[in-house]
Coordinates of C-alpha atoms and ligand atoms in Angstrom, one line a residue:
Chain A
M1 CA -30.8 121.2 72.1
A2 CA -33.9 119.1 72.1
I3 CA -34.8 117.5 75.5
D4 CA -36.8 114.4 74.9
K5 CA -38.5 112.1 77.4
E6 CA -35.6 109.7 77.3
T7 CA -33.1 112.4 78.3
I8 CA -35.3 113.5 81.2
K9 CA -35.6 109.9 82.4
H10 CA -31.9 109.5 82.2
V11 CA -31.2 112.7 84.1
A12 CA -33.9 111.8 86.7
H13 CA -32.3 108.4 87.2
L14 CA -28.8 109.9 87.7
A15 CA -30.3 112.2 90.3
R16 CA -32.3 109.3 91.8
I17 CA -35.6 111.2 91.3
D18 CA -38.8 109.2 90.6
L19 CA -40.9 111.0 88.1
Q20 CA -44.5 110.4 87.2
P21 CA -45.4 110.1 83.5
N22 CA -47.3 113.5 83.5
E23 CA -44.2 115.2 85.0
L24 CA -42.0 114.0 82.2
D25 CA -43.7 116.3 79.6
K26 CA -43.7 119.3 81.9
L27 CA -40.1 118.9 82.8
S28 CA -39.1 118.3 79.2
A29 CA -40.5 121.7 78.3
N30 CA -39.0 123.4 81.4
L31 CA -35.6 122.0 80.8
Q32 CA -35.8 123.0 77.1
D33 CA -36.6 126.6 78.2
I34 CA -33.7 126.7 80.7
L35 CA -31.2 125.3 78.2
G36 CA -32.5 127.7 75.6
F37 CA -31.9 130.6 78.0
I38 CA -28.4 129.4 78.7
D39 CA -27.8 129.0 74.9
K40 CA -28.1 132.8 74.7
L41 CA -24.7 133.0 76.3
S42 CA -23.1 131.4 73.3
S43 CA -23.9 134.4 71.3
L44 CA -21.4 136.4 73.4
D45 CA -17.9 136.9 72.1
V46 CA -15.6 135.3 74.7
E47 CA -12.6 135.1 72.4
K48 CA -10.5 137.2 74.7
V49 CA -11.9 135.9 78.0
S50 CA -10.0 133.2 79.8
P51 CA -12.2 130.3 81.2
T52 CA -13.3 130.7 84.8
S53 CA -13.8 127.8 87.1
H54 CA -14.3 129.8 90.2
I55 CA -16.2 133.1 90.7
L56 CA -13.9 134.6 93.2
P57 CA -10.4 136.0 92.3
I58 CA -8.6 133.9 94.9
S59 CA -6.4 130.9 94.5
N60 CA -4.2 128.5 96.4
V61 CA -6.2 128.5 99.6
L62 CA -4.6 125.9 101.8
R63 CA -4.8 124.6 105.3
E64 CA -1.9 123.4 107.5
D65 CA -1.7 119.7 108.2
E66 CA -2.8 120.0 111.9
P67 CA -5.4 117.7 113.4
R68 CA -8.6 119.2 114.8
T69 CA -11.0 117.5 117.1
S70 CA -13.5 115.3 115.2
L71 CA -17.1 114.6 116.2
T72 CA -17.7 111.7 118.6
P73 CA -19.3 108.7 116.9
E74 CA -22.5 109.4 119.0
K75 CA -22.7 112.9 117.6
A76 CA -21.8 111.8 114.1
L77 CA -24.6 109.2 114.2
E78 CA -27.1 111.5 115.9
N79 CA -29.2 112.1 112.8
A80 CA -28.7 108.8 111.1
P81 CA -31.9 107.2 110.0
S82 CA -30.5 103.9 110.8
K83 CA -27.4 102.8 112.8
K84 CA -25.8 99.7 114.2
G85 CA -23.2 100.1 117.0
S86 CA -21.2 103.1 115.8
F87 CA -21.8 102.3 112.1
F88 CA -24.2 103.9 109.8
S89 CA -26.5 101.2 108.5
V90 CA -27.9 101.2 105.0
P91 CA -29.8 98.7 102.8
K92 CA -27.4 96.1 101.6
V93 CA -25.4 97.1 98.6
I94 CA -23.3 94.8 96.5
E95 CA -21.9 96.0 93.2
Chain B
M1 CA -0.8 83.6 65.9
I2 CA 1.6 85.4 68.2
Y3 CA -0.1 88.0 70.4
E4 CA 1.4 91.0 72.1
T5 CA 0.2 91.9 75.6
V6 CA -0.6 95.6 76.4
I7 CA -0.9 96.5 80.1
G8 CA -1.6 99.8 81.8
L9 CA -1.8 100.3 85.5
E10 CA -3.8 102.7 87.7
V11 CA -2.4 103.0 91.2
H12 CA -4.2 104.7 94.0
L13 CA -2.0 105.9 96.8
Q14 CA -3.0 107.1 100.2
L15 CA -0.7 110.0 101.4
N16 CA 0.6 109.7 104.9
T17 CA -0.5 113.2 106.0
K18 CA -1.6 113.6 109.6
T19 CA -5.0 114.9 108.6
K20 CA -7.5 114.3 105.8
A21 CA -7.4 116.1 102.4
F22 CA -10.1 118.7 103.1
C23 CA -10.6 118.7 106.9
G24 CA -8.6 118.4 110.1
C25 CA -9.8 114.9 111.0
S26 CA -7.0 112.5 111.8
T27 CA -6.0 109.8 109.3
D28 CA -5.0 107.3 112.0
F29 CA -5.7 103.7 110.9
G30 CA -7.7 101.3 113.1
K31 CA -9.7 103.8 115.1
P32 CA -13.3 103.0 116.3
P33 CA -15.8 103.4 113.5
N34 CA -16.9 106.9 112.7
S35 CA -14.6 108.5 115.2
N36 CA -12.4 110.4 112.7
V37 CA -15.3 112.3 111.1
C38 CA -16.6 115.8 111.0
P39 CA -19.2 117.9 109.1
V40 CA -16.8 118.4 106.1
C41 CA -15.9 114.7 105.5
L42 CA -19.5 113.6 106.3
G43 CA -20.7 116.0 103.6
F44 CA -23.0 118.0 105.9
P45 CA -24.6 121.0 104.2
G46 CA -22.8 124.3 104.7
S47 CA -19.4 122.8 105.5
L48 CA -16.5 123.9 103.4
P49 CA -13.4 121.9 102.3
V50 CA -9.9 123.4 102.4
Y51 CA -7.0 121.4 100.9
N52 CA -4.1 120.2 103.0
R53 CA -0.8 122.0 102.3
Q54 CA 1.2 118.9 103.2
A55 CA -0.8 116.8 100.7
L56 CA -0.1 119.3 98.0
N57 CA 3.6 119.2 98.8
S58 CA 3.6 115.4 98.7
A59 CA 1.8 115.4 95.4
I60 CA 4.3 117.8 93.9
K61 CA 7.1 115.6 95.2
L62 CA 5.6 112.6 93.6
A63 CA 5.0 114.3 90.3
L64 CA 8.6 115.5 90.3
A65 CA 10.0 112.1 91.1
F66 CA 8.0 110.6 88.2
N67 CA 9.3 113.2 85.9
C68 CA 5.9 114.7 85.3
R69 CA 5.1 118.1 83.9
I70 CA 3.4 120.0 86.7
Q71 CA 0.5 122.1 85.3
E72 CA 0.5 125.7 86.1
H73 CA -3.3 125.8 86.6
T74 CA -5.0 123.0 88.3
K75 CA -8.4 122.6 90.0
F76 CA -10.7 120.2 91.7
D77 CA -13.8 118.7 90.1
R78 CA -16.7 116.8 91.5
K79 CA -17.2 113.2 90.2
N80 CA -20.8 112.5 90.8
Y81 CA -22.2 109.1 91.7
F82 CA -24.3 107.5 94.4
Y83 CA -22.8 104.9 96.7
P84 CA -23.2 104.6 100.5
D85 CA -19.4 104.9 101.1
L86 CA -19.6 108.4 99.6
P87 CA -21.5 110.8 101.9
K88 CA -21.4 113.8 99.7
N89 CA -22.7 111.8 96.6
Y90 CA -19.6 113.1 94.8
Q91 CA -15.9 112.4 95.1
I92 CA -13.6 115.4 94.9
S93 CA -11.2 114.5 92.1
Q94 CA -9.5 116.1 89.1
Y95 CA -10.8 115.9 85.6
D96 CA -9.5 118.1 82.8
L97 CA -6.8 120.0 84.7
P98 CA -4.9 117.3 86.7
L99 CA -1.9 118.3 88.8
S100 CA 0.6 116.8 86.4
R101 CA 1.0 114.9 83.1
N102 CA 3.5 113.3 80.8
G103 CA 6.0 111.7 83.1
Y104 CA 7.9 108.5 83.0
L105 CA 9.5 105.9 85.3
D106 CA 12.7 104.1 84.5
I107 CA 12.4 100.5 85.8
F108 CA 14.5 97.4 85.8
T109 CA 12.8 94.5 84.3
N110 CA 14.2 91.3 82.8
G111 CA 17.7 92.5 83.6
S112 CA 17.5 95.7 81.6
P113 CA 16.1 99.2 82.0
K114 CA 12.8 100.2 80.4
R115 CA 11.0 103.5 80.4
I116 CA 7.3 103.4 81.3
G117 CA 5.3 106.5 80.5
I118 CA 3.1 108.1 83.1
T119 CA -0.1 109.6 81.6
R120 CA -1.1 111.7 84.6
I121 CA -0.9 112.0 88.4
H122 CA -3.9 113.7 90.0
L123 CA -5.3 114.4 93.4
E124 CA -8.5 113.0 94.9
E125 CA -10.0 111.7 98.1
D126 CA -10.7 108.3 99.5
A127 CA -14.2 106.9 100.1
G128 CA -15.4 105.2 103.3
K129 CA -15.4 101.5 104.2
L130 CA -18.4 99.2 103.8
I131 CA -18.9 96.0 105.8
H132 CA -21.6 93.8 104.3
E133 CA -23.8 91.8 106.7
D134 CA -26.7 89.5 105.8
A135 CA -29.4 92.2 105.5
V136 CA -27.6 95.5 105.7
S137 CA -24.3 97.2 104.8
L138 CA -22.5 99.0 107.6
V139 CA -20.6 102.2 106.8
D140 CA -17.5 103.6 108.5
F141 CA -16.5 107.0 107.3
N142 CA -13.0 107.2 109.0
R143 CA -11.3 106.7 105.7
T144 CA -13.5 109.1 103.8
G145 CA -11.5 112.1 102.7
I146 CA -8.0 110.7 103.2
P147 CA -5.9 112.3 100.5
L148 CA -5.3 110.0 97.5
M149 CA -3.1 110.3 94.5
E150 CA -3.9 108.5 91.3
I151 CA -1.0 107.4 89.1
V152 CA -2.0 106.4 85.6
S153 CA 0.6 104.7 83.5
E154 CA 0.7 104.6 79.7
P155 CA -0.1 101.1 78.3
D156 CA 3.7 100.5 78.0
L157 CA 3.9 97.3 80.0
S158 CA 4.1 94.2 77.9
H159 CA 4.2 91.3 80.4
P160 CA 2.7 90.5 83.8
Q161 CA 6.2 90.4 85.2
E162 CA 6.9 93.8 83.9
A163 CA 3.7 95.1 85.7
F164 CA 5.1 93.5 88.8
D165 CA 8.5 95.1 88.4
Y166 CA 6.8 98.5 87.7
L167 CA 4.9 98.3 90.9
T168 CA 8.0 97.3 92.9
N169 CA 10.0 100.2 91.4
L170 CA 7.1 102.6 92.1
K171 CA 6.7 101.4 95.7
N172 CA 10.5 101.7 96.1
I173 CA 10.5 105.4 94.9
I174 CA 7.5 106.3 97.1
E175 CA 9.2 104.8 100.1
Y176 CA 12.2 107.0 99.4
L177 CA 9.9 110.0 99.1
D178 CA 8.3 109.0 102.4
I179 CA 4.8 110.2 101.4
S180 CA 2.8 107.0 101.9
D181 CA 2.9 103.7 103.8
C182 CA 2.5 101.8 100.6
D183 CA 0.8 99.0 102.4
M184 CA -1.5 97.1 100.1
E185 CA -2.9 95.1 103.0
K186 CA -3.9 98.2 104.8
G187 CA -5.2 99.6 101.5
S188 CA -2.8 102.6 101.4
L189 CA -1.8 101.4 97.9
R190 CA -4.3 99.9 95.5
C191 CA -3.9 98.9 91.9
D192 CA -6.2 98.3 89.0
A193 CA -5.0 97.1 85.6
N194 CA -6.1 97.4 82.0
I195 CA -5.0 94.6 79.7
S196 CA -5.6 93.8 76.1
L197 CA -4.0 91.6 73.5
R198 CA -3.3 92.3 69.8
P199 CA -1.6 90.4 67.1
A200 CA 2.2 91.1 67.2
G201 CA 3.1 94.0 64.9
V202 CA -0.5 95.5 64.8
K203 CA -0.7 99.0 66.0
E204 CA -4.3 99.2 66.9
L205 CA -5.2 98.2 70.5
G206 CA -7.4 95.2 71.1
V207 CA -10.5 95.1 73.3
K208 CA -9.4 95.6 76.9
T209 CA -10.4 94.2 80.2
E210 CA -10.3 96.2 83.4
L211 CA -9.0 94.1 86.4
K212 CA -9.9 95.0 90.0
N213 CA -9.7 93.4 93.4
M214 CA -6.0 92.5 93.5
N215 CA -4.6 93.0 97.0
S216 CA -1.0 92.3 96.5
F217 CA 1.7 92.9 93.7
K218 CA 1.7 89.1 93.2
G219 CA -2.1 89.2 92.9
V220 CA -1.7 91.8 90.1
K221 CA 0.8 89.6 88.3
D222 CA -1.3 86.4 88.7
A223 CA -4.5 88.1 87.6
L224 CA -2.7 89.5 84.5
T225 CA -1.2 86.1 83.7
F226 CA -4.6 84.5 84.0
E227 CA -6.1 87.2 81.7
V228 CA -3.4 86.7 79.0
E229 CA -4.3 83.0 78.8
R230 CA -8.1 83.7 78.8
Q231 CA -7.9 86.4 76.1
T232 CA -5.5 84.3 74.0
K233 CA -8.0 81.5 74.0
I234 CA -10.9 83.8 73.0
L235 CA -8.9 85.3 70.2
E236 CA -7.6 82.0 68.9
A237 CA -11.2 80.6 68.9
K238 CA -12.1 83.7 66.8
E239 CA -14.7 84.7 69.4
T240 CA -15.4 88.3 70.2
M241 CA -13.8 89.9 73.2
V242 CA -16.2 91.9 75.4
Q243 CA -15.0 95.1 77.0
E244 CA -15.7 94.6 80.7
T245 CA -14.5 94.8 84.3
R246 CA -13.4 91.6 85.9
L247 CA -12.6 90.8 89.5
W248 CA -9.6 88.8 90.6
D249 CA -10.7 85.8 92.8
V250 CA -7.5 85.0 94.7
E251 CA -9.0 81.8 96.2
Q252 CA -9.7 80.2 92.8
G253 CA -7.0 82.0 90.9
I254 CA -9.3 83.2 88.2
T255 CA -10.9 86.5 87.1
V256 CA -14.7 86.7 87.0
T257 CA -16.9 89.2 85.2
M258 CA -18.3 92.0 87.4
R259 CA -22.0 92.4 87.0
T260 CA -22.7 96.1 86.3
K261 CA -25.9 97.9 86.0
E262 CA -26.9 98.9 82.6
G263 CA -25.8 102.1 81.0
A264 CA -22.3 103.6 80.8
K265 CA -20.9 105.5 83.8
D266 CA -22.0 109.1 83.7
Y267 CA -20.1 111.0 86.3
R268 CA -21.0 114.6 85.2
Y269 CA -17.7 116.1 86.3
F270 CA -17.8 119.8 87.0
P271 CA -15.5 122.2 88.8
D272 CA -16.0 122.1 92.6
P273 CA -17.2 125.6 93.5
D274 CA -16.2 125.1 97.2
L275 CA -12.5 124.9 96.3
T276 CA -10.4 127.6 94.7
V277 CA -8.2 127.0 91.7
F278 CA -4.5 126.4 92.2
V279 CA -1.6 128.2 90.5
I280 CA 1.4 126.0 90.9
G281 CA 4.4 128.2 90.4
K282 CA 8.1 128.2 91.2
E283 CA 7.4 129.3 94.8
L284 CA 5.5 126.1 95.4
I285 CA 7.7 123.7 93.4
E286 CA 11.2 124.8 94.2
P287 CA 11.1 124.2 98.0
V288 CA 9.7 120.7 97.3
K289 CA 12.4 120.1 94.7
A290 CA 15.0 121.0 97.3
T291 CA 13.7 118.2 99.6
L292 CA 13.8 115.5 96.9
P293 CA 16.0 112.6 98.1
E294 CA 18.4 110.8 95.9
L295 CA 16.1 108.2 94.2
P296 CA 16.8 104.5 94.0
Y297 CA 18.0 104.5 90.4
D298 CA 20.5 107.3 91.0
K299 CA 21.6 105.8 94.3
M300 CA 22.2 102.5 92.6
Q301 CA 24.4 104.0 89.9
R302 CA 26.3 106.0 92.5
L303 CA 27.0 103.1 94.8
M304 CA 28.2 101.0 91.9
K305 CA 30.6 103.8 90.9
T306 CA 31.8 104.9 94.3
Y307 CA 32.3 101.6 95.9
A308 CA 32.9 99.4 92.9
L309 CA 29.8 97.3 93.6
T310 CA 28.1 95.1 91.1
E311 CA 24.7 96.0 89.8
Y312 CA 23.3 93.0 91.6
D313 CA 24.7 94.1 94.9
A314 CA 23.8 97.7 94.5
K315 CA 20.2 96.8 93.6
I316 CA 19.8 94.7 96.7
L317 CA 21.0 97.6 98.9
V318 CA 18.8 100.3 97.4
A319 CA 15.7 98.2 97.8
S320 CA 15.4 99.9 101.2
K321 CA 16.4 103.6 101.6
K322 CA 17.5 103.2 105.2
D323 CA 19.4 100.0 104.5
A324 CA 21.2 101.7 101.7
E325 CA 22.1 104.5 104.0
F326 CA 23.3 102.1 106.7
A327 CA 25.3 100.2 104.1
E328 CA 26.9 103.3 102.8
V329 CA 28.1 104.4 106.2
C330 CA 29.5 101.0 106.8
M331 CA 31.4 101.1 103.5
Q332 CA 32.7 104.6 104.4
E333 CA 33.9 103.5 107.8
Y334 CA 35.4 100.3 106.6
P335 CA 39.2 100.9 106.5
G336 CA 39.9 98.4 103.8
K337 CA 40.4 99.6 100.2
D338 CA 38.1 96.9 98.7
K339 CA 34.6 97.9 99.9
K340 CA 33.2 94.8 98.3
E341 CA 34.7 93.0 101.4
I342 CA 32.2 94.6 103.7
A343 CA 29.4 94.8 101.1
N344 CA 29.6 91.0 100.9
W345 CA 29.0 90.7 104.6
L346 CA 26.1 93.2 104.5
I347 CA 24.3 91.5 101.5
G348 CA 25.2 88.0 102.7
P349 CA 25.3 86.9 106.3
L350 CA 23.9 90.2 107.8
M351 CA 20.9 90.4 105.4
A352 CA 20.2 86.7 106.1
E353 CA 20.3 87.4 109.9
A354 CA 18.0 90.4 109.3
N355 CA 15.5 88.3 107.4
L356 CA 15.6 85.6 110.0
R357 CA 14.8 88.1 112.7
K358 CA 12.1 89.8 110.6
E359 CA 14.2 93.0 110.7
Q360 CA 16.1 95.2 108.3
L361 CA 19.8 95.9 108.2
H362 CA 19.5 99.2 109.8
T363 CA 17.2 98.0 112.6
L364 CA 19.5 95.2 113.7
K365 CA 21.1 95.8 117.1
L366 CA 24.6 95.9 115.8
D367 CA 27.4 98.3 116.3
R368 CA 28.9 99.1 112.9
K369 CA 32.4 99.3 114.5
E370 CA 32.0 95.7 115.9
L371 CA 31.0 94.4 112.4
I372 CA 34.1 96.1 111.0
N373 CA 36.2 94.6 113.8
L374 CA 34.8 91.1 113.1
I375 CA 35.7 91.4 109.4
G376 CA 39.1 92.5 110.5
F377 CA 39.6 89.2 112.3
V378 CA 38.8 87.3 109.2
Q379 CA 40.9 89.5 107.0
R380 CA 43.9 88.9 109.2
Q381 CA 43.1 85.2 109.2
E382 CA 42.7 85.1 112.9
I383 CA 39.4 83.4 112.7
S384 CA 37.9 81.3 109.9
H385 CA 35.0 82.7 107.8
L386 CA 32.8 80.0 109.2
S387 CA 33.6 80.9 112.8
A388 CA 33.0 84.6 112.0
K389 CA 29.5 83.8 110.9
T390 CA 28.8 82.1 114.2
V391 CA 30.3 85.1 116.1
L392 CA 28.0 87.5 114.1
T393 CA 24.9 85.6 115.2
Q394 CA 26.2 85.7 118.8
M395 CA 26.9 89.4 118.5
L396 CA 23.3 90.0 117.4
D397 CA 22.0 87.7 120.2
T398 CA 24.1 89.0 123.1
G399 CA 25.3 92.4 122.1
K400 CA 28.9 91.4 123.1
S401 CA 31.9 92.5 121.2
A402 CA 33.5 90.4 118.4
Q403 CA 36.7 90.1 120.4
A404 CA 35.0 88.9 123.6
L405 CA 33.0 86.3 121.7
I406 CA 36.1 85.0 119.8
K407 CA 37.9 84.6 123.1
E408 CA 34.9 83.0 124.9
G409 CA 34.4 80.5 122.1
N410 CA 38.1 79.9 121.8
L411 CA 37.8 80.4 118.1
E412 CA 41.2 82.0 117.2
Q413 CA 42.3 80.3 114.1
I414 CA 45.6 78.4 114.4
S415 CA 47.9 79.7 111.7
N416 CA 51.0 79.1 113.8
T417 CA 53.2 76.7 112.0
D418 CA 54.7 75.1 115.1
A419 CA 51.3 74.5 116.7
L420 CA 50.0 72.9 113.6
A421 CA 53.1 70.8 112.7
Q422 CA 52.4 68.3 115.5
V423 CA 48.8 67.7 114.5
I424 CA 49.9 67.3 110.9
E425 CA 52.5 64.8 111.9
T426 CA 49.8 62.7 113.7
V427 CA 47.4 62.9 110.8
I428 CA 50.1 61.8 108.3
N429 CA 51.0 58.8 110.6
E430 CA 47.4 57.8 110.9
N431 CA 46.5 58.0 107.2
A432 CA 49.1 56.2 105.3
K433 CA 46.8 55.3 102.5
S434 CA 45.8 59.0 101.8
V435 CA 49.4 60.0 102.0
G436 CA 50.2 57.4 99.3
D437 CA 47.3 58.6 97.2
F438 CA 48.5 62.2 97.5
K439 CA 52.0 61.2 96.4
A440 CA 50.4 59.4 93.5
G441 CA 48.9 62.7 92.4
K442 CA 45.4 62.5 93.7
V443 CA 44.3 66.0 94.7
N444 CA 41.3 64.8 96.7
A445 CA 43.6 63.1 99.1
L446 CA 45.1 66.4 100.1
M447 CA 41.7 67.8 100.9
Y448 CA 41.0 64.7 103.0
L449 CA 44.1 65.2 105.0
V450 CA 43.4 68.9 105.5
G451 CA 39.9 67.9 106.7
Q452 CA 41.5 65.5 109.3
V453 CA 43.7 68.3 110.6
M454 CA 40.7 70.6 110.8
K455 CA 38.8 68.0 112.7
K456 CA 41.6 67.4 115.2
S457 CA 41.9 71.2 115.8
S458 CA 38.1 71.6 116.3
G459 CA 37.8 73.7 113.2
K460 CA 40.3 76.3 114.3
A461 CA 43.2 75.5 112.0
N462 CA 43.7 77.8 109.1
P463 CA 42.9 75.4 106.2
K464 CA 45.1 77.3 103.7
V465 CA 48.1 77.2 106.0
V466 CA 47.4 73.5 106.8
G467 CA 47.3 72.7 103.1
D468 CA 50.6 74.4 102.4
L469 CA 52.2 72.7 105.4
I470 CA 51.1 69.2 104.3
K471 CA 52.4 69.8 100.8
Q472 CA 55.7 71.0 102.1
R473 CA 56.0 68.0 104.4
L474 CA 55.2 65.4 101.8
S475 CA 57.1 66.9 98.9
Ligands
LIG501 ZN1 -13.4 115.4 108.7

């Protein structure tokens, strides 16, 4: 799979990363290598292997519906870069 | 050209569990901002989500009630996007292995049953709440992580009213299951709609619009109705329909296009490694199945059969599970053979009283035995139907017995022939003209005479007996 500059830009935007023009070439090459490495996996015969979505052989881990103590608003907001009253405050967003 | 409307609905339902989907924070509504939060629902690094057993049970219940096939293997996926109401920068949802698929819902619409397909029902979590101020947006994460179910219908709905009926039926079932508050105003039930038009008879679907921002069932119906008109105009003018998301503006009664940033949504779903897979076998399904209540459709059919009710009456009663249960006990306790006699009181005067008092049948302060006693007085013609309605109101106001109120109000109906004979005699003497008219064959004259007797007896005379007596006297 060829990774061109446009793809890198798109992925960078999805991850909200600002890339400099010189980084685009470098990252295109890096990502190309990584994907090439992963591509090797497709040479394996997995015909008889069922798909895995979790690495541990455990399933159905559940919790009872019992309330636990939450954080106080003060504690929850302790590391917030910006707050107003007991709200987190962010640059205005309107979609 | 005649166009056919194609509608599909997506309903998001908050489950009424005590705690959130993946952490032990309370789901209580209306708490101070950011007081029901913890490292898990705030998405702090290193915290681990664990799913709520009760939420899974509710979800299985819902899937069974909607006749879905529950998948043996199911898992959670991450839906990735950035928005300030989403602290983890992904929503835990389900992508390719949803809890259940291929169900259906039988609804009543336009006086007949119709089967609406359910594409899938899956599990996810709610996002936080944003309050927009002039310069900033404020975020409250109390709602973040509350368990949600998404119910996606097939595009089987062909009229805005049908969409409304689907939602009403869906809400009715969910109330029976007792798994959600179903309160659109509180946001515990939300609905988005997809709508497209196509020339009648054409199989291929037209270009669709996604509608959002409706906050009532009526809003959904109104938005769809507006959209049918808007799309019809575009198609008739041979213009091109654009696939887009539109927002319902309830104030203006129109849909407006939602400005979106360029580029298609790219959520990059992948399995959430923090959560294990689920194997939903008999041991999980059977106990839930055993707790499934009788659902509205079945209850309606049974009430019609057992108590000889009409479809109309049964439908009114099953609109609320607890009212239906109350009504059924009343009908069982009612000694008369014709259960319709008490059903009429329940659906008529009692339902009216309940509405007036902003209550439901089962919440009214009314002793069932007293209601039955009251109906007994009417059946034995001891009080008139009209008086009985007054007594019913007084019973609800004062909590006194029917008997006591009838006595207090001196309402016993006079059916005693001797007691009435004298009044009738007076009326006949005073209304020579009407008597003449009656003898000349005018039916209205009899009604007038009966009315005069009723008046003289302060409404307590039994009108049927009076009519018979006058006829006898004048024949
Ligand atoms: Zn939490």
